Amino acid sequence: MSSIHMPPGDAPSESLAEAWAHRAARDHGLPFVDIRNVVVSPLVAELLAEPACRELLAVPIALEDGVVTVAVANPAHPGLEERLTSLLGHPVSLQVAPGDALEQTIDERFEPGAEVPVATPMRQSLLGDVLITHGAVSAAQIDTALHDQEVVGGRLGEILLHQGIIDETQLLTALSELHGIPAVDLGTIEPEPEALAAIPEPLQRELRIVPLLVHEGVLWMASADILTAESVARLEAHTDLEHRELLARASEIDLLQQRIYNEAYSRTAVHLLKETNPDDSGDVVFTKPQLTTFAVIALLILVFGIFFPITVLVVLVAILGIFHLSVSIYKLRLVLGSLGEHAGIDVTEEEVNALDNATLPVYTILVPLFREAAVVPALVKGVHSLDYPRHKLDVRLLCEEEDEETIDAIRALELPPHFHLVIVPPSLPQTKPKACNFGLLQATGEITVIYDAEDRAAPDQLKRAIAAFRKSPDSVACIQAKLNYFNSEQNLLTRWFTTEYSMWFDLMLPGLDKAKAPIPLGGTSNHFKTAELLRLGAWDPYNVTEDADLGIRLHKAGLSTAVIDSTTFEEANSDLPNWIRQRSRWIKGYLQTYLVHMRNPVRLFRQMGFKGFISFQLVIGGTLTFLINPIFWALTTIFTLTQFDVIRQMFPGFVFYFAIAQLVIGNFVFIYANIAGTIHRGYFRLVRHALFSPLYWGFMSIAAWKGFWQLIVNPFYWEKTEHGLDSGHSTNGHPAPAAPTANQNAS
């Protein structure tokens, strides 16, 4: 674009050019500026490169509160404001100036020998120049950071901070000097209740501000960075008070927010689900109607058993046998449905690579830790390996207040600013889901994922989840990644455990996904839309398999879970007593989940539909088979050894043949499913171990009866699983048995 040109033969008239500019300003409701009377800092002018200045006939003339004021000749230029915002990296405010005066200013600004700032990166940055002046960075580092900013978006200061080039104090000093806003030390400040009440806590957390006091109608607040025009507008939607900013370190703002709201976070972490949806809360194990129903059934069995003992036993055996067989057949159907075709959401490498880092959302990673000091360094290494912009990560390490060893281990590492140590205050129940709720209430990410301390996720898993969400219906609120083990070859138990996980995550869950049935989530690598998770009431702090319970609640709410082909490798439990503790908790939690959602079977049927209801009975309720198995095994063993006549009478002709079919089919399905899972993943060396799966089934039944007993006497007790037992057997996050197949995501 050029300046206003007069008809041929007429000399340009300064007054006429000004008149054109005044008219354009009036027509567009913009201020007029006589740029010849404006003293423009070279640093401000250099925000826009010469080619862009000449093309758009525009000159930056001021920068205040993060907004660049730009003098332009033609405000009607198509897409002008959007183009300038993109080029400058700041919101813009337009003013109109005469075109010839702008051309003269541009000529003077870019003529040879004109004053040039110390820093000369690809696009000048005022903050960068201040940091260079302070000796905090070099011009080359600013060049690199500005290039990174073009790629990943975000603010220059946070990029430099997350790269470890500057620290918080250097950034705070530079921002304070640049914008003329005082810095404040929040260590001894106690905010006024009136100020805190002016802005909702979630918005305070999102904008990283803390309202401090109200004085003479002005709300003073501490901020980690200059608020954008959009942020200011959101503040003004909640208060009529005029506001003033003070700058503070981001870490101090986080600590102050925790100190202010810790008690509220702790209370909400326990009671959120009870208050939003009490019928889905597991704080009561057996409701009165359930106890009444169980008592009536037991009484009927007792009464009829007295008068018709054999008939009652035959009926019970038949009912249990039908249920057991139904579970086996349904499992086989799901496994077969996943073989030979892709189930879940298919995300290609091309789709992952096509993601624009600048548009990626903030991602919260919650890592609950309890007595995990030994694995903290490996955990941090795993997070660092994730392919995601660091300044868009919100990693929250959740530690119980009593766990001083783990807390000290985290503090000793002096982690970068995207890591946040969150200390969970003591309260009951002391469970993983309560800690996750406490962390979730402080999360800033649009997406939230859970990882366990020993997890080693595929580096591109976060991006795969984003791509999956973007190509999924809005009803998909959770993306479940697959889980497997990095120490599968440690001993026989880890081999069995790996065959089971290969079957469950590579075949069963994708089969449930394909069937549009409720999916009991795995305990880690669940990627949630944060807003939907909070709307559901987050995790049930009383449920010791909060993951499975949440998967059911998602389905009941009309939302869904999708499975992606990305694997997180964990440590397989290699110690049998430790494995029994872990598995008994899992089975106790599944039984608890079944009881909670079966409080009103009619309502559950309406919420889930016929297919979902039946799937729930056979997958979650199917846990009962682990309790049933020892009964049938005992009857079979006793009859084989003694030919006891009562047992013979319990199995009349049709029941006997049915029981034989159940025995054969049940064991076949269990063995076949585990073999299919190992082959599907490419773990061919584990196939021979899968042949002995019924022995593994026996250990499950031992754990099941332990879990059942705990459900009655100590339902909310969290059996702690000891990690770090894989010494010498780790394969650095990759499985040992075989190379990946076409069906396996390389991690």
mmCIF file of C-alpha atoms in Angstrom, residues 47-216:
data_model
loop_
_atom_site.group_PDB
_atom_site.id
_atom_site.type_symbol
_atom_site.label_atom_id
_atom_site.label_comp_id
_atom_site.label_asym_id
_atom_site.label_seq_id
_atom_site.Cartn_x
_atom_site.Cartn_y
_atom_site.Cartn_z
ATOM 1 C CA LEU A 47 8.907 -4.421 16.431
ATOM 2 C CA LEU A 48 7.734 -4.383 12.809
ATOM 3 C CA ALA A 49 10.204 -5.181 10.039
ATOM 4 C CA GLU A 50 10.728 -2.715 7.178
ATOM 5 C CA PRO A 51 8.974 -4.778 4.450
ATOM 6 C CA ALA A 52 5.834 -5.066 6.570
ATOM 7 C CA CYS A 53 5.940 -1.356 7.473
ATOM 8 C CA ARG A 54 6.075 -0.398 3.797
ATOM 9 C CA GLU A 55 3.530 -2.978 2.629
ATOM 10 C CA LEU A 56 0.942 -2.036 5.248
ATOM 11 C CA LEU A 57 2.060 1.595 5.610
ATOM 12 C CA ALA A 58 2.090 1.137 9.370
ATOM 13 C CA VAL A 59 4.457 2.147 12.185
ATOM 14 C CA PRO A 60 4.358 0.924 15.811
ATOM 15 C CA ILE A 61 4.481 3.987 18.062
ATOM 16 C CA ALA A 62 3.862 2.733 21.610
ATOM 17 C CA LEU A 63 3.683 -0.392 23.773
ATOM 18 C CA GLU A 64 1.683 -0.232 26.975
ATOM 19 C CA ASP A 65 0.196 -3.042 29.078
ATOM 20 C CA GLY A 66 1.085 -5.542 26.378
ATOM 21 C CA VAL A 67 -0.828 -3.685 23.627
ATOM 22 C CA VAL A 68 1.050 -2.174 20.656
ATOM 23 C CA THR A 69 -0.325 1.115 19.309
ATOM 24 C CA VAL A 70 0.172 1.260 15.534
ATOM 25 C CA ALA A 71 -0.222 4.298 13.282
ATOM 26 C CA VAL A 72 -1.744 3.327 9.924
ATOM 27 C CA ALA A 73 -2.801 5.214 6.807
ATOM 28 C CA ASN A 74 -5.673 2.983 5.715
ATOM 29 C CA PRO A 75 -7.628 1.278 8.524
ATOM 30 C CA ALA A 76 -9.911 -0.280 5.877
ATOM 31 C CA HIS A 77 -7.071 -2.458 4.571
ATOM 32 C CA PRO A 78 -8.519 -6.040 4.538
ATOM 33 C CA GLY A 79 -7.378 -8.088 7.548
ATOM 34 C CA LEU A 80 -5.085 -5.308 8.730
ATOM 35 C CA GLU A 81 -5.606 -5.726 12.476
ATOM 36 C CA GLU A 82 -5.293 -9.525 12.352
ATOM 37 C CA ARG A 83 -2.134 -9.285 10.226
ATOM 38 C CA LEU A 84 -0.505 -6.798 12.581
ATOM 39 C CA THR A 85 -1.423 -8.883 15.635
ATOM 40 C CA SER A 86 0.196 -11.917 14.031
ATOM 41 C CA LEU A 87 3.354 -10.038 13.043
ATOM 42 C CA LEU A 88 3.804 -8.241 16.351
ATOM 43 C CA GLY A 89 2.817 -11.058 18.674
ATOM 44 C CA HIS A 90 0.717 -8.619 20.721
ATOM 45 C CA PRO A 91 -2.809 -7.227 20.567
ATOM 46 C CA VAL A 92 -2.868 -3.956 18.610
ATOM 47 C CA SER A 93 -4.626 -0.615 18.935
ATOM 48 C CA LEU A 94 -4.932 1.343 15.674
ATOM 49 C CA GLN A 95 -4.578 5.093 15.163
ATOM 50 C CA VAL A 96 -4.787 6.910 11.814
ATOM 51 C CA ALA A 97 -1.956 9.103 10.479
ATOM 52 C CA PRO A 98 -1.386 10.876 7.140
ATOM 53 C CA GLY A 99 0.135 8.484 4.609
ATOM 54 C CA ASP A 100 2.944 10.773 3.473
ATOM 55 C CA ALA A 101 3.980 11.394 7.069
ATOM 56 C CA LEU A 102 4.114 7.637 7.643
ATOM 57 C CA GLU A 103 6.265 7.119 4.550
ATOM 58 C CA GLN A 104 8.655 9.803 5.752
ATOM 59 C CA THR A 105 8.842 8.189 9.200
ATOM 60 C CA ILE A 106 9.567 4.780 7.676
ATOM 61 C CA ASP A 107 12.309 6.245 5.454
ATOM 62 C CA GLU A 108 13.936 7.909 8.453
ATOM 63 C CA ARG A 109 13.597 4.836 10.584
ATOM 64 C CA PHE A 110 15.240 2.444 8.115
ATOM 65 C CA GLU A 111 17.758 4.729 6.366
ATOM 66 C CA PRO A 112 21.389 3.523 6.491
ATOM 67 C CA GLY A 113 23.090 4.517 9.733
ATOM 68 C CA ALA A 114 19.848 4.851 11.662
ATOM 69 C CA GLU A 115 20.020 3.842 15.321
ATOM 70 C CA VAL A 116 19.624 0.115 15.777
ATOM 71 C CA PRO A 117 18.942 -1.580 19.134
ATOM 72 C CA VAL A 118 21.529 -3.867 20.682
ATOM 73 C CA ALA A 119 19.520 -7.001 19.938
ATOM 74 C CA THR A 120 18.858 -7.758 16.288
ATOM 75 C CA PRO A 121 16.850 -10.990 16.154
ATOM 76 C CA MET A 122 14.539 -11.985 13.341
ATOM 77 C CA ARG A 123 11.785 -10.007 15.036
ATOM 78 C CA GLN A 124 12.845 -7.542 17.694
ATOM 79 C CA SER A 125 11.559 -7.983 21.213
ATOM 80 C CA LEU A 126 11.476 -5.273 23.823
ATOM 81 C CA LEU A 127 11.680 -7.861 26.577
ATOM 82 C CA GLY A 128 14.644 -9.440 24.848
ATOM 83 C CA ASP A 129 16.429 -6.097 24.653
ATOM 84 C CA VAL A 130 15.915 -5.444 28.347
ATOM 85 C CA LEU A 131 17.245 -8.907 29.196
ATOM 86 C CA ILE A 132 20.256 -8.337 26.929
ATOM 87 C CA THR A 133 20.909 -4.987 28.608
ATOM 88 C CA HIS A 134 20.847 -6.726 32.001
ATOM 89 C CA GLY A 135 23.307 -9.341 30.763
ATOM 90 C CA ALA A 136 20.799 -12.128 31.410
ATOM 91 C CA VAL A 137 20.826 -13.422 27.829
ATOM 92 C CA SER A 138 22.726 -13.035 24.598
ATOM 93 C CA ALA A 139 21.343 -11.777 21.305
ATOM 94 C CA ALA A 140 21.806 -15.273 19.871
ATOM 95 C CA GLN A 141 19.670 -16.749 22.648
ATOM 96 C CA ILE A 142 16.933 -14.224 21.918
ATOM 97 C CA ASP A 143 17.131 -15.133 18.223
ATOM 98 C CA THR A 144 16.674 -18.804 19.085
ATOM 99 C CA ALA A 145 13.847 -18.134 21.529
ATOM 100 C CA LEU A 146 12.010 -15.964 19.011
ATOM 101 C CA HIS A 147 12.324 -18.729 16.444
ATOM 102 C CA ASP A 148 10.910 -21.181 18.986
ATOM 103 C CA GLN A 149 8.098 -18.733 19.682
ATOM 104 C CA GLU A 150 7.159 -18.776 16.009
ATOM 105 C CA VAL A 151 6.937 -22.575 16.179
ATOM 106 C CA VAL A 152 5.289 -23.251 19.549
ATOM 107 C CA GLY A 153 3.545 -19.955 20.344
ATOM 108 C CA GLY A 154 3.442 -18.468 23.818
ATOM 109 C CA ARG A 155 5.259 -15.526 25.346
ATOM 110 C CA LEU A 156 8.962 -14.920 24.980
ATOM 111 C CA GLY A 157 9.533 -14.707 28.720
ATOM 112 C CA GLU A 158 7.928 -18.058 29.502
ATOM 113 C CA ILE A 159 9.825 -19.717 26.660
ATOM 114 C CA LEU A 160 13.163 -18.428 27.992
ATOM 115 C CA LEU A 161 12.145 -19.451 31.501
ATOM 116 C CA HIS A 162 11.163 -23.006 30.542
ATOM 117 C CA GLN A 163 14.347 -23.406 28.523
ATOM 118 C CA GLY A 164 16.329 -22.593 31.665
ATOM 119 C CA ILE A 165 17.988 -19.560 30.060
ATOM 120 C CA ILE A 166 16.654 -17.106 32.656
ATOM 121 C CA ASP A 167 15.199 -17.521 36.117
ATOM 122 C CA GLU A 168 12.049 -16.074 37.638
ATOM 123 C CA THR A 169 13.835 -13.161 39.283
ATOM 124 C CA GLN A 170 15.443 -12.068 36.005
ATOM 125 C CA LEU A 171 12.101 -12.273 34.206
ATOM 126 C CA LEU A 172 10.303 -10.372 36.957
ATOM 127 C CA THR A 173 12.912 -7.592 36.978
ATOM 128 C CA ALA A 174 12.807 -7.218 33.190
ATOM 129 C CA LEU A 175 8.997 -7.157 33.005
ATOM 130 C CA SER A 176 8.808 -4.627 35.823
ATOM 131 C CA GLU A 177 11.318 -2.325 34.137
ATOM 132 C CA LEU A 178 9.810 -2.735 30.684
ATOM 133 C CA HIS A 179 6.242 -1.929 31.675
ATOM 134 C CA GLY A 180 6.901 0.374 34.597
ATOM 135 C CA ILE A 181 4.880 -1.860 36.930
ATOM 136 C CA PRO A 182 6.183 -2.435 40.466
ATOM 137 C CA ALA A 183 7.232 -5.916 41.525
ATOM 138 C CA VAL A 184 5.970 -7.315 44.807
ATOM 139 C CA ASP A 185 7.238 -10.028 47.158
ATOM 140 C CA LEU A 186 4.254 -12.189 48.123
ATOM 141 C CA GLY A 187 6.024 -14.056 50.905
ATOM 142 C CA THR A 188 4.514 -11.988 53.729
ATOM 143 C CA ILE A 189 1.297 -10.728 52.126
ATOM 144 C CA GLU A 190 -2.128 -11.809 53.332
ATOM 145 C CA PRO A 191 -4.785 -10.945 50.722
ATOM 146 C CA GLU A 192 -7.984 -9.275 51.881
ATOM 147 C CA PRO A 193 -11.168 -11.402 51.727
ATOM 148 C CA GLU A 194 -12.966 -8.596 49.854
ATOM 149 C CA ALA A 195 -10.335 -8.663 47.127
ATOM 150 C CA LEU A 196 -10.364 -12.459 46.821
ATOM 151 C CA ALA A 197 -14.152 -12.470 46.553
ATOM 152 C CA ALA A 198 -14.068 -10.068 43.599
ATOM 153 C CA ILE A 199 -12.613 -12.661 41.194
ATOM 154 C CA PRO A 200 -13.691 -16.347 41.095
ATOM 155 C CA GLU A 201 -10.979 -18.752 42.199
ATOM 156 C CA PRO A 202 -10.905 -20.741 38.915
ATOM 157 C CA LEU A 203 -10.269 -17.524 36.969
ATOM 158 C CA GLN A 204 -7.547 -16.492 39.421
ATOM 159 C CA ARG A 205 -5.858 -19.832 38.853
ATOM 160 C CA GLU A 206 -6.255 -19.722 35.077
ATOM 161 C CA LEU A 207 -4.875 -16.170 34.740
ATOM 162 C CA ARG A 208 -2.281 -16.778 37.466
ATOM 163 C CA ILE A 209 -3.298 -13.758 39.525
ATOM 164 C CA VAL A 210 -4.029 -13.138 43.189
ATOM 165 C CA PRO A 211 -6.282 -10.214 44.191
ATOM 166 C CA LEU A 212 -4.563 -8.531 47.143
ATOM 167 C CA LEU A 213 -6.660 -5.596 48.343
ATOM 168 C CA VAL A 214 -9.333 -3.080 47.422
ATOM 169 C CA HIS A 215 -8.377 0.545 48.067
ATOM 170 C CA GLU A 216 -10.445 3.581 47.069
#
